[in-house]
Short mmCIF file of N, CA and C in Angstrom, two decimals:
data_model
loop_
_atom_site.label_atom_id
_atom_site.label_comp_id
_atom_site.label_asym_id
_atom_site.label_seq_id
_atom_site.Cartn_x
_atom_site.Cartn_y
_atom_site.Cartn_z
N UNK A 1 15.43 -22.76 82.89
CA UNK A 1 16.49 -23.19 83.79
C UNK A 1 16.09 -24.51 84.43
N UNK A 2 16.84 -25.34 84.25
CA UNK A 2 16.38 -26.62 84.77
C UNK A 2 16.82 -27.02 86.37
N UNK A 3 16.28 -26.38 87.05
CA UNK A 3 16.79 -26.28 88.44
C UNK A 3 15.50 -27.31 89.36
N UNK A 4 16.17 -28.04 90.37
CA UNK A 4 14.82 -28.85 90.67
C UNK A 4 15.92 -29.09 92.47
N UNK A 5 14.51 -29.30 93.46
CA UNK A 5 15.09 -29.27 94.56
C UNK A 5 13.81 -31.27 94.98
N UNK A 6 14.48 -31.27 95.76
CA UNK A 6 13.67 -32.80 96.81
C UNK A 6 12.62 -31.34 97.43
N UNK A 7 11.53 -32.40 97.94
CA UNK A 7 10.90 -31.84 99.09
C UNK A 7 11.66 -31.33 100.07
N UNK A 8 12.65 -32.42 100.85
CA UNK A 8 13.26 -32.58 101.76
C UNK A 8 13.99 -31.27 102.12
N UNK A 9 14.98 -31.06 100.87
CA UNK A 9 15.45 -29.76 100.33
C UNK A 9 14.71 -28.45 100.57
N UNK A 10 13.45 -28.66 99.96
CA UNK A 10 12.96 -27.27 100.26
C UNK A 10 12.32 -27.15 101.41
N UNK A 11 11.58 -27.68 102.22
CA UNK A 11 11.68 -27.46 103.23
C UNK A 11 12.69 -27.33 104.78
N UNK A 12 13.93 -27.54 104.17
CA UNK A 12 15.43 -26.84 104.86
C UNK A 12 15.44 -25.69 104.36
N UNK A 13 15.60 -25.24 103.44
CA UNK A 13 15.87 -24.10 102.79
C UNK A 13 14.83 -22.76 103.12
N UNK A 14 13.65 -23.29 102.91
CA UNK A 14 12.53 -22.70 103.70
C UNK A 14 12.76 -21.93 104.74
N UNK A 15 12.70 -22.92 105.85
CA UNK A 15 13.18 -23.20 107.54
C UNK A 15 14.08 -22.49 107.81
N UNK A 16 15.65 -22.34 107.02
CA UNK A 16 16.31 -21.92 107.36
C UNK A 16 16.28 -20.29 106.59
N UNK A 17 15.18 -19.77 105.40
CA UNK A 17 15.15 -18.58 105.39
C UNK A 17 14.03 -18.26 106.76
N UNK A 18 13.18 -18.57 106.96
CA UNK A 18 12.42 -18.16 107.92
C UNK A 18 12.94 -18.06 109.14
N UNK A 19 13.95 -18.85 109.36
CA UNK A 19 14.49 -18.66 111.07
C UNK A 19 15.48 -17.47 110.97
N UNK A 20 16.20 -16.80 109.21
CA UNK A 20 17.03 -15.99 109.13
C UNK A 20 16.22 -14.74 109.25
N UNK A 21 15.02 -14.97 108.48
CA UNK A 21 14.13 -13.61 108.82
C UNK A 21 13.90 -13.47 110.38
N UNK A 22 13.62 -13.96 110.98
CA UNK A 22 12.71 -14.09 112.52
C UNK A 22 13.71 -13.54 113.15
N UNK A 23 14.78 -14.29 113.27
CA UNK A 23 16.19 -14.28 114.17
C UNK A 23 17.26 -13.16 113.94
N UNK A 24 17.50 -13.06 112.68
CA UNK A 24 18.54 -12.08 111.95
C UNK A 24 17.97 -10.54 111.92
N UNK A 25 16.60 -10.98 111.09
CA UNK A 25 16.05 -9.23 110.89
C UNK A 25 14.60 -9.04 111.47
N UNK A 26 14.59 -9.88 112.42
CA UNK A 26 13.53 -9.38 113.61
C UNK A 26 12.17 -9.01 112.84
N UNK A 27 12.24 -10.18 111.92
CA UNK A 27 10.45 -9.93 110.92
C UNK A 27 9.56 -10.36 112.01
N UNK A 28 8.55 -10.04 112.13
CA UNK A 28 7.10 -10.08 112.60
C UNK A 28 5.92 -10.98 111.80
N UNK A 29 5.39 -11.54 112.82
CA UNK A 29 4.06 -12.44 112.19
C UNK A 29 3.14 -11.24 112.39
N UNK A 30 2.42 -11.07 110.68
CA UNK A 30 1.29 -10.09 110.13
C UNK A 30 2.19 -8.67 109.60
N UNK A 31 2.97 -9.01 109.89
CA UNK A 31 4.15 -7.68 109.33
C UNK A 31 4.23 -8.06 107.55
N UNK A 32 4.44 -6.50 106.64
CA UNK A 32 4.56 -7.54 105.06
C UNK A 32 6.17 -6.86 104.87
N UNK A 33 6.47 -8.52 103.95
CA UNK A 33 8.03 -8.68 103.72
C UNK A 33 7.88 -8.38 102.43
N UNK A 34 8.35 -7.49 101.49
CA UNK A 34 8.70 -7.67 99.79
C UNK A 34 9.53 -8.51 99.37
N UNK A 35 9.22 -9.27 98.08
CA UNK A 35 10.38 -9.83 97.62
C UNK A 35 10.45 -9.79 96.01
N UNK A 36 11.83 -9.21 95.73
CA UNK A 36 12.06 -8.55 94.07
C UNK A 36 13.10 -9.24 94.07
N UNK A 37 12.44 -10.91 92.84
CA UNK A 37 13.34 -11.52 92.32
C UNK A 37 12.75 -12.39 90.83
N UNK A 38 13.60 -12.50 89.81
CA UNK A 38 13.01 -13.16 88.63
C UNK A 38 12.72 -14.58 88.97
N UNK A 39 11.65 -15.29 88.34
CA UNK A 39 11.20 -16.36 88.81
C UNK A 39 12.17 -17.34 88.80
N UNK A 40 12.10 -18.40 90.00
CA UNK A 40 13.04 -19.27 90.25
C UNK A 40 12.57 -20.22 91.31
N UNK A 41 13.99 -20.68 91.62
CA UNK A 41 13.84 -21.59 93.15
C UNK A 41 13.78 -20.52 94.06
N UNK A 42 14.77 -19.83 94.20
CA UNK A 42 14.63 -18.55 95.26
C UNK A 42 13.51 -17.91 95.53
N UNK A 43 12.54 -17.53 94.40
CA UNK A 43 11.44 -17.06 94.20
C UNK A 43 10.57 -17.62 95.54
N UNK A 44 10.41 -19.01 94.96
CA UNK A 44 9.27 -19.90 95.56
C UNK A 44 9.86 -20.23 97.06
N UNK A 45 11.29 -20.50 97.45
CA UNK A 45 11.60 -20.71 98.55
C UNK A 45 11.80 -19.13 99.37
N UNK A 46 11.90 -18.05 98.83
CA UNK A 46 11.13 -16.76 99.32
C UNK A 46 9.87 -16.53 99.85
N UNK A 47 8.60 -17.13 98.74
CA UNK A 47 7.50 -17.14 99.44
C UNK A 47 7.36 -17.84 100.39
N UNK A 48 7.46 -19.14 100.13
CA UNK A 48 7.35 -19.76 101.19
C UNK A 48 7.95 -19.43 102.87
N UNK A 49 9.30 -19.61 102.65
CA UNK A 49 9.90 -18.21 103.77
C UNK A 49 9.84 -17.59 104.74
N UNK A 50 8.67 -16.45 103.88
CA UNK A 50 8.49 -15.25 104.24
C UNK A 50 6.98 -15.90 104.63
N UNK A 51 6.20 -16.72 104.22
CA UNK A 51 5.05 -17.49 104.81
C UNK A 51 5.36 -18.29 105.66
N UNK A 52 5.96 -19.15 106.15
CA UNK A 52 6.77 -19.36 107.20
C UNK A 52 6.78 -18.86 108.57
N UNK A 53 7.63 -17.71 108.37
CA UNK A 53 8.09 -16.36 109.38
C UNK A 53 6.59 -16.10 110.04
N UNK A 54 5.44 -16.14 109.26
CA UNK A 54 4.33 -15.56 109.38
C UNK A 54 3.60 -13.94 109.25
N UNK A 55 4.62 -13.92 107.79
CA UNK A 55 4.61 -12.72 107.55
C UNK A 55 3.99 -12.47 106.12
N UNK A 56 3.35 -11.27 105.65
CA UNK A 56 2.99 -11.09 104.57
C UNK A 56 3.67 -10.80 103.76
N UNK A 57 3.65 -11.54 102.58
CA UNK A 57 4.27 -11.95 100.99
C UNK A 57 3.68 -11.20 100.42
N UNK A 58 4.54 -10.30 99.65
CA UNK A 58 4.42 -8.99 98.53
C UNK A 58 5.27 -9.00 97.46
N UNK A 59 5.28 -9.26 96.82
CA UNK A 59 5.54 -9.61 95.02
C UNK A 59 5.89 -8.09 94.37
N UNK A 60 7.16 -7.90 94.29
CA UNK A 60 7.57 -6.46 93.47
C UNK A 60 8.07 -7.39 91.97
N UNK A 61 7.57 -6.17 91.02
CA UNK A 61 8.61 -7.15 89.74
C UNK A 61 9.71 -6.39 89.35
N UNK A 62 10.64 -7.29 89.36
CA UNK A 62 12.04 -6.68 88.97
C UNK A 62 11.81 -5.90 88.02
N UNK A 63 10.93 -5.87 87.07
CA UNK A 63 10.99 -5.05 85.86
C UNK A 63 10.71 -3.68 85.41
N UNK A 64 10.23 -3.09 86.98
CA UNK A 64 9.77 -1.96 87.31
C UNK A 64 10.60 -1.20 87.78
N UNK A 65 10.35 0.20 87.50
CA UNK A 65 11.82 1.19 87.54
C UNK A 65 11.80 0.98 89.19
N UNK A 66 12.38 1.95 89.71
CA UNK A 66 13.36 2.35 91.39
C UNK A 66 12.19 2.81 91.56
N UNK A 67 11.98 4.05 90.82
CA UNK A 67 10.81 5.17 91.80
C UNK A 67 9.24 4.35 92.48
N UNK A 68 8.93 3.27 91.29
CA UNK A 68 7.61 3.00 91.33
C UNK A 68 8.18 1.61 92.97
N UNK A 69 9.17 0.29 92.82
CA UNK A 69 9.70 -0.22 93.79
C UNK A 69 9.72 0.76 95.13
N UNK A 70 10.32 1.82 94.79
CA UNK A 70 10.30 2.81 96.07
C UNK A 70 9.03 2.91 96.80
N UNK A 71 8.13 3.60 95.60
CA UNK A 71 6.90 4.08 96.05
C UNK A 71 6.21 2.86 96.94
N UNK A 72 6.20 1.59 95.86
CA UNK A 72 5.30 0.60 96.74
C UNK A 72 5.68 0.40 98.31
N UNK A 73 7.42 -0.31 98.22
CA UNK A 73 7.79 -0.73 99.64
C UNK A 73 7.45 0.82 100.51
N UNK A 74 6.57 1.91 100.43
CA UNK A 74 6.35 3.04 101.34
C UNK A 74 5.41 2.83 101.81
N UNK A 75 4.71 2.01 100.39
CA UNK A 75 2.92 2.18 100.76
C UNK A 75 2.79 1.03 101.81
N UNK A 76 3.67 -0.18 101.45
CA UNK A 76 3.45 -1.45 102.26
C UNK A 76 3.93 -1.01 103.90
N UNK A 77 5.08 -0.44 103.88
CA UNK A 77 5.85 -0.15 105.11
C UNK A 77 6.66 -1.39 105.48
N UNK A 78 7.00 -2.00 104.17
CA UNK A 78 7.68 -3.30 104.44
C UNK A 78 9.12 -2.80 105.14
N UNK A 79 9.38 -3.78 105.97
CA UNK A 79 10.72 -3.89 106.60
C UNK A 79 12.02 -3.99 105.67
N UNK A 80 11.68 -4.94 104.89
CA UNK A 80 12.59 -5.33 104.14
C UNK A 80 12.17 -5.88 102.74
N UNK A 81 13.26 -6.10 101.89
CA UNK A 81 12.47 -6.50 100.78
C UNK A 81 14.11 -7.72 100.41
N UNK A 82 13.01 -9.14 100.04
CA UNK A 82 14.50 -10.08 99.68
C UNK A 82 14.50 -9.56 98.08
N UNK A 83 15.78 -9.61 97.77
CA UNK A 83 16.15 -9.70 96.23
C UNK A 83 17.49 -10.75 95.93
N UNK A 84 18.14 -10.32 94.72
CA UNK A 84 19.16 -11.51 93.97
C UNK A 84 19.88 -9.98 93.71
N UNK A 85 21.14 -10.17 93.80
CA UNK A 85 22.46 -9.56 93.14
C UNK A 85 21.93 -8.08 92.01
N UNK A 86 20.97 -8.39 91.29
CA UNK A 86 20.67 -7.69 90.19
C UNK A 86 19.30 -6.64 90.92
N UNK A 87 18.65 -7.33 91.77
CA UNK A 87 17.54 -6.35 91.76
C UNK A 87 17.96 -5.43 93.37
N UNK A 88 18.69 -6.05 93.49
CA UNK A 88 19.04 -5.27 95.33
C UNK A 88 19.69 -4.14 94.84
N UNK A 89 19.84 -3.59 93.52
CA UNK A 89 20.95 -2.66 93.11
C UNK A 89 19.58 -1.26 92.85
N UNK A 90 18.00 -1.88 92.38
CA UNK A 90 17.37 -0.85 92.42
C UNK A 90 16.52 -0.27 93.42
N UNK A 91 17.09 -0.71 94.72
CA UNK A 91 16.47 0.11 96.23
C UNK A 91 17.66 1.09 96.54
N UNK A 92 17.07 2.00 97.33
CA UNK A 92 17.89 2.86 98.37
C UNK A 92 18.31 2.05 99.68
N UNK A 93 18.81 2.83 99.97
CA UNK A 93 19.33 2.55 101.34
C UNK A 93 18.39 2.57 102.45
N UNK A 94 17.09 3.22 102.21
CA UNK A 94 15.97 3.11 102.93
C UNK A 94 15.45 2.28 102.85
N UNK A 95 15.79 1.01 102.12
CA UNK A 95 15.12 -0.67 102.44
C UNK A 95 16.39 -1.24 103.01
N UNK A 96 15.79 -2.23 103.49
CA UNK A 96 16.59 -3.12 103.89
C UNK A 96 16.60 -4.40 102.87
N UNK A 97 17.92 -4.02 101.98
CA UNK A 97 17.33 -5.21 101.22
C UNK A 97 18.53 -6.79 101.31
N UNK A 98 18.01 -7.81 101.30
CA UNK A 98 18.60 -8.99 101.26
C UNK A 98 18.64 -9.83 100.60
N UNK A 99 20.17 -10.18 99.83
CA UNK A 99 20.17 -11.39 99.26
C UNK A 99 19.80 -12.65 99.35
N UNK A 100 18.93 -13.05 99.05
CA UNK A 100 18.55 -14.84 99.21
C UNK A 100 19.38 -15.60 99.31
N UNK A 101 20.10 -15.24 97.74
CA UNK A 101 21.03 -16.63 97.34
C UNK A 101 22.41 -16.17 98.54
N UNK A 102 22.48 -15.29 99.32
CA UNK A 102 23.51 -15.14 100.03
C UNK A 102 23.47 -15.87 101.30
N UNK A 103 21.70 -15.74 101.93
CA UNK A 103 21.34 -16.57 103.10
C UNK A 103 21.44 -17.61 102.55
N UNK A 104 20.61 -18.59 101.24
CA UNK A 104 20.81 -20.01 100.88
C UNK A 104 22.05 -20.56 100.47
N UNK A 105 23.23 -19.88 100.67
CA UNK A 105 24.76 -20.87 99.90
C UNK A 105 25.59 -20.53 101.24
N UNK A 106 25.21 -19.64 102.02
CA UNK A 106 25.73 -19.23 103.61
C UNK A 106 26.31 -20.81 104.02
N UNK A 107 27.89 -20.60 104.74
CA UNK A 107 28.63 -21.18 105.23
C UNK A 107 27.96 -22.18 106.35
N UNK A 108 27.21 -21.09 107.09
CA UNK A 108 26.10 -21.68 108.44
C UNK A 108 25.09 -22.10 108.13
N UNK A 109 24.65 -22.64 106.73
CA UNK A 109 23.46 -23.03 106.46
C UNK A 109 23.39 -25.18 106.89
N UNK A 110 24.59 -25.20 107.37
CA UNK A 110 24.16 -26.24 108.13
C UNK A 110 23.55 -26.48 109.20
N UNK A 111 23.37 -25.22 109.80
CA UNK A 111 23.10 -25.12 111.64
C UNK A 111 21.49 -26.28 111.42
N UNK A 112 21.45 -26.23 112.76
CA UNK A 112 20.10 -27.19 113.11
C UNK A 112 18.88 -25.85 113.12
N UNK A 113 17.76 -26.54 112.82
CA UNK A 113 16.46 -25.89 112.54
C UNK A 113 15.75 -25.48 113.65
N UNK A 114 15.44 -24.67 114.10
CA UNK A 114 15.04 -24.74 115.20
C UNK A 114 13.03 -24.70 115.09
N UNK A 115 12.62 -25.81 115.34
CA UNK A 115 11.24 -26.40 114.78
C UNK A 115 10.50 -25.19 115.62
N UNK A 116 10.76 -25.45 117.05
CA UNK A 116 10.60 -25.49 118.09
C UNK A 116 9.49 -23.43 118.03
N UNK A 117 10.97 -22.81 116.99
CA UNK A 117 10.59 -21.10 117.23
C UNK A 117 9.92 -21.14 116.07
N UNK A 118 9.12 -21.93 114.78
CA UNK A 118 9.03 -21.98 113.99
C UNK A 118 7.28 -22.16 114.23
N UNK A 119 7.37 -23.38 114.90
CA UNK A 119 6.28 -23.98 115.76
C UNK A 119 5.26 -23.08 116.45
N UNK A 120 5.52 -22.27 117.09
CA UNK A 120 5.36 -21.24 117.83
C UNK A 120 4.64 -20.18 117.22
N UNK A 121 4.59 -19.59 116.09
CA UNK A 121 4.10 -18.82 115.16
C UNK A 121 2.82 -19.13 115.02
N UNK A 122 2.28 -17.51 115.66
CA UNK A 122 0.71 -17.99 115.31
C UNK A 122 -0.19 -17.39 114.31
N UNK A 123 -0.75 -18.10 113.64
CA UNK A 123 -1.50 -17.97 111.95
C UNK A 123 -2.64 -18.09 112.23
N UNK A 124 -3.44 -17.53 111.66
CA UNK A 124 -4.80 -17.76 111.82
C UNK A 124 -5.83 -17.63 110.56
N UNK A 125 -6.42 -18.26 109.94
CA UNK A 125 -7.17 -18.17 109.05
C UNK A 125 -7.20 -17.24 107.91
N UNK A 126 -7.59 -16.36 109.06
CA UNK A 126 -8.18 -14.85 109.08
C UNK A 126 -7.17 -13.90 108.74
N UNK A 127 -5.83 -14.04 109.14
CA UNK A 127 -4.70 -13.47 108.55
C UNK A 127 -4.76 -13.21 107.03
N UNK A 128 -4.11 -11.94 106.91
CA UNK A 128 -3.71 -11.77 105.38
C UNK A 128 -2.58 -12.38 104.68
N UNK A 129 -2.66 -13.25 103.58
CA UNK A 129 -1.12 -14.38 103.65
C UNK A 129 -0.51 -13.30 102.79
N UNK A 130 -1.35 -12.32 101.19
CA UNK A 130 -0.11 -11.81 100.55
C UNK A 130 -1.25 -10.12 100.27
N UNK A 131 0.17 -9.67 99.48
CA UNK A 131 -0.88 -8.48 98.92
C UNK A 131 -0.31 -8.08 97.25
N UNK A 132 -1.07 -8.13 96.84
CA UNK A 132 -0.51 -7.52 95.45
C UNK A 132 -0.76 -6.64 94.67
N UNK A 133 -0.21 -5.78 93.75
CA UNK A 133 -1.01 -4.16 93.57
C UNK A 133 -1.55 -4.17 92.18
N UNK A 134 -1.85 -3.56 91.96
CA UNK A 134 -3.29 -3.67 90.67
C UNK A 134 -2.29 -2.28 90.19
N UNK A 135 -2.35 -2.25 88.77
CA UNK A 135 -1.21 -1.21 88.30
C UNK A 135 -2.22 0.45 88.70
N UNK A 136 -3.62 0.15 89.30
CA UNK A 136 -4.25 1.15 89.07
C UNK A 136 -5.16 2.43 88.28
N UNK A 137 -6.42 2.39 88.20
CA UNK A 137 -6.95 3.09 87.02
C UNK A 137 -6.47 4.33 87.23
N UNK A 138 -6.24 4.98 88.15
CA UNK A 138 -5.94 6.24 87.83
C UNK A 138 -4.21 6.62 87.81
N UNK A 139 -3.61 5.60 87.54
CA UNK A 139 -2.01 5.73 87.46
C UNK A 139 -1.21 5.28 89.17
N UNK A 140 -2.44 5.27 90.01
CA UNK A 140 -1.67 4.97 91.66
C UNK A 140 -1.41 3.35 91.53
N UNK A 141 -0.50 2.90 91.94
CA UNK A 141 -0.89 1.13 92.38
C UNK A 141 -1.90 0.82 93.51
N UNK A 142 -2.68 0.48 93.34
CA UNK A 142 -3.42 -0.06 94.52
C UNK A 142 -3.32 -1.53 95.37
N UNK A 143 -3.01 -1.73 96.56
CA UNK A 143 -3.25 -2.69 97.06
C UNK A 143 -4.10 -3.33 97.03
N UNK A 144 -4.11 -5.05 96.68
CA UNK A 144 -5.14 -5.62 96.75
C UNK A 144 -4.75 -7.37 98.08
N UNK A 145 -5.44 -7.34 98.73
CA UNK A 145 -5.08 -8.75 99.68
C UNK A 145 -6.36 -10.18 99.46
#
């Protein structure tokens, strides 16, 4: 897919998913966010995002049934998990799940940025930025950070 953004671009797009997480669904810095989407712009302006927010980035792959998606977002205790049209269809109703491309083509995606609550977010080294699961030797997924 030949899709290509400016810097400029992605760091709006960014900004304005991170102020939607913070503001909209009350994400937490050190809290982990899932996100189940096929690789893309969304993808990368997800991580980023959800790194942003100051929250931990967790990588589900779309290609994995419901039960095992289920199981993980339990183990994480993620809040929410972002997806695209196609993968938001294999959670329950016990995630909270959100379209990207719905926050990035949003009517209000002109509003002003607010640097200011963005700014404010405190990171530290030492923080865990992602976590990702190892399919597991004995059949469990295991977390790895």
């Amino acid at each position: 897919d030949e899709q290509s953004l400016t810097y400029c671009e992605l760091l709006y797009y960014v900004q304005v998913l991170s102020l939607t997480l913070l503001n909209e669904h009350h994400v937490v810095p050190g809290g982990i966010e899932c996100q189940c989407v096929e690789r893309s712009l969304s993808m990368v302006i997800g991580i980023m995002g959800i790194e942003m927010a100051g929250s931990v980035y967790c990588p589900l792959s779309p290609r994995d049934p419901s039960h095992r998606l289920y199981a993980l977002t339990q183990q994480t205790q993620s809040r929410l998990v972002l997806g695209h049209w196609l993968t938001k269809m294999k959670f329950n109703s016990d995630s909270l799940t959100i379209d990207i491309q719905s926050i990035l083509i949003s009517d209000d995606l002109m509003m002003d940025v607010d640097v200011n609550r963005l700014s404010s977010i405190t990171v530290k080294p030492s923080d865990t930025a992602y976590i990702i699961f190892t399919s597991g030797s004995t059949g469990i997924p295991k977390a790895v950070c």
